[in-house]
Coordinates of C-alpha atoms in Angstrom, one line a residue:
M1488 CA 262.0 -66.0 -12.7
R1489 CA 264.0 -63.3 -14.5
H1490 CA 261.5 -60.5 -14.3
A1491 CA 259.5 -61.4 -11.2
G1492 CA 258.0 -58.2 -9.7
K1493 CA 258.8 -56.1 -12.7
V1494 CA 256.2 -54.9 -15.3
V1495 CA 256.7 -56.5 -18.7
T1496 CA 254.9 -54.6 -21.5
R1497 CA 253.0 -56.3 -24.3
L1498 CA 255.6 -54.8 -26.7
M1499 CA 258.4 -56.4 -24.7
L1500 CA 256.7 -59.8 -24.9
L1501 CA 256.0 -59.5 -28.6
E1502 CA 259.6 -58.6 -29.4
S1503 CA 261.4 -61.0 -27.1
V1504 CA 259.2 -64.0 -27.4
W1505 CA 258.0 -63.9 -31.0
D1506 CA 260.4 -61.3 -32.5
Y1507 CA 257.2 -59.7 -33.8
D1508 CA 256.2 -56.2 -34.8
F1509 CA 253.6 -54.8 -32.4
S1510 CA 250.0 -54.5 -33.8
P1511 CA 247.6 -52.8 -31.4
N1512 CA 244.7 -54.9 -32.7
D1513 CA 246.5 -58.2 -32.2
N1514 CA 245.2 -60.2 -29.2
V1515 CA 247.9 -62.9 -29.4
I1516 CA 249.3 -61.8 -26.0
D1517 CA 245.9 -61.9 -24.4
K1518 CA 245.3 -65.5 -25.6
H1519 CA 248.7 -66.7 -24.4
I1520 CA 248.4 -65.0 -21.0
Y1521 CA 245.0 -66.6 -20.6
R1522 CA 246.4 -70.0 -21.3
L1523 CA 249.4 -69.5 -19.0
R1524 CA 247.1 -68.4 -16.2
Q1525 CA 245.0 -71.5 -16.7
K1526 CA 248.0 -73.8 -16.3
L1527 CA 250.0 -71.9 -13.7
D1528 CA 247.1 -71.1 -11.4
E1529 CA 245.6 -74.5 -11.3
G1530 CA 245.1 -75.4 -7.6
F1531 CA 245.9 -72.0 -6.3
S1532 CA 243.5 -69.3 -5.0
H1533 CA 245.3 -66.3 -6.6
S1534 CA 246.8 -65.7 -10.0
L1535 CA 250.6 -65.7 -10.4
I1536 CA 250.5 -63.4 -13.4
L1537 CA 249.0 -60.0 -12.6
T1538 CA 247.7 -57.5 -15.0
V1539 CA 249.0 -53.9 -14.6
P1540 CA 246.3 -51.8 -16.3
G1541 CA 247.7 -49.6 -19.1
S1542 CA 251.2 -51.1 -18.7
G1543 CA 251.4 -54.9 -19.1
Y1544 CA 251.9 -57.8 -16.8
R1545 CA 254.0 -58.8 -13.9
I1546 CA 254.7 -62.0 -12.0
D1547 CA 253.7 -61.7 -8.3
S1548 CA 257.2 -61.9 -6.7
E1549 CA 255.8 -62.7 -3.2
K1550 CA 254.2 -65.9 -4.6
T1551 CA 257.3 -66.9 -6.6
S1552 CA 259.6 -66.6 -3.6
K1553 CA 257.6 -69.4 -2.0
L1554 CA 257.7 -71.7 -4.9
T1555 CA 260.2 -74.5 -5.1
V1556 CA 261.8 -75.5 -8.4
P1557 CA 262.9 -79.1 -8.7
D1558 CA 266.5 -79.8 -9.5
I1559 CA 266.6 -81.3 -13.0
G1560 CA 270.3 -81.6 -13.4

């Protein structure tokens, strides 16, 4: 994962994922993070996506280092 362990701000997500101007009243990020957590955390006791209050989100790099990714090529 490209940014595992690094904080990614809401603005960074809006600009890089949706090429979208930031609106502080917009909860599109919250909705998508919620859905991602539901899918990624299924069957696990802890969340892979962590909230960093006042900053954004980060992927728990300790948990991702233990994940195996299947070879699709």
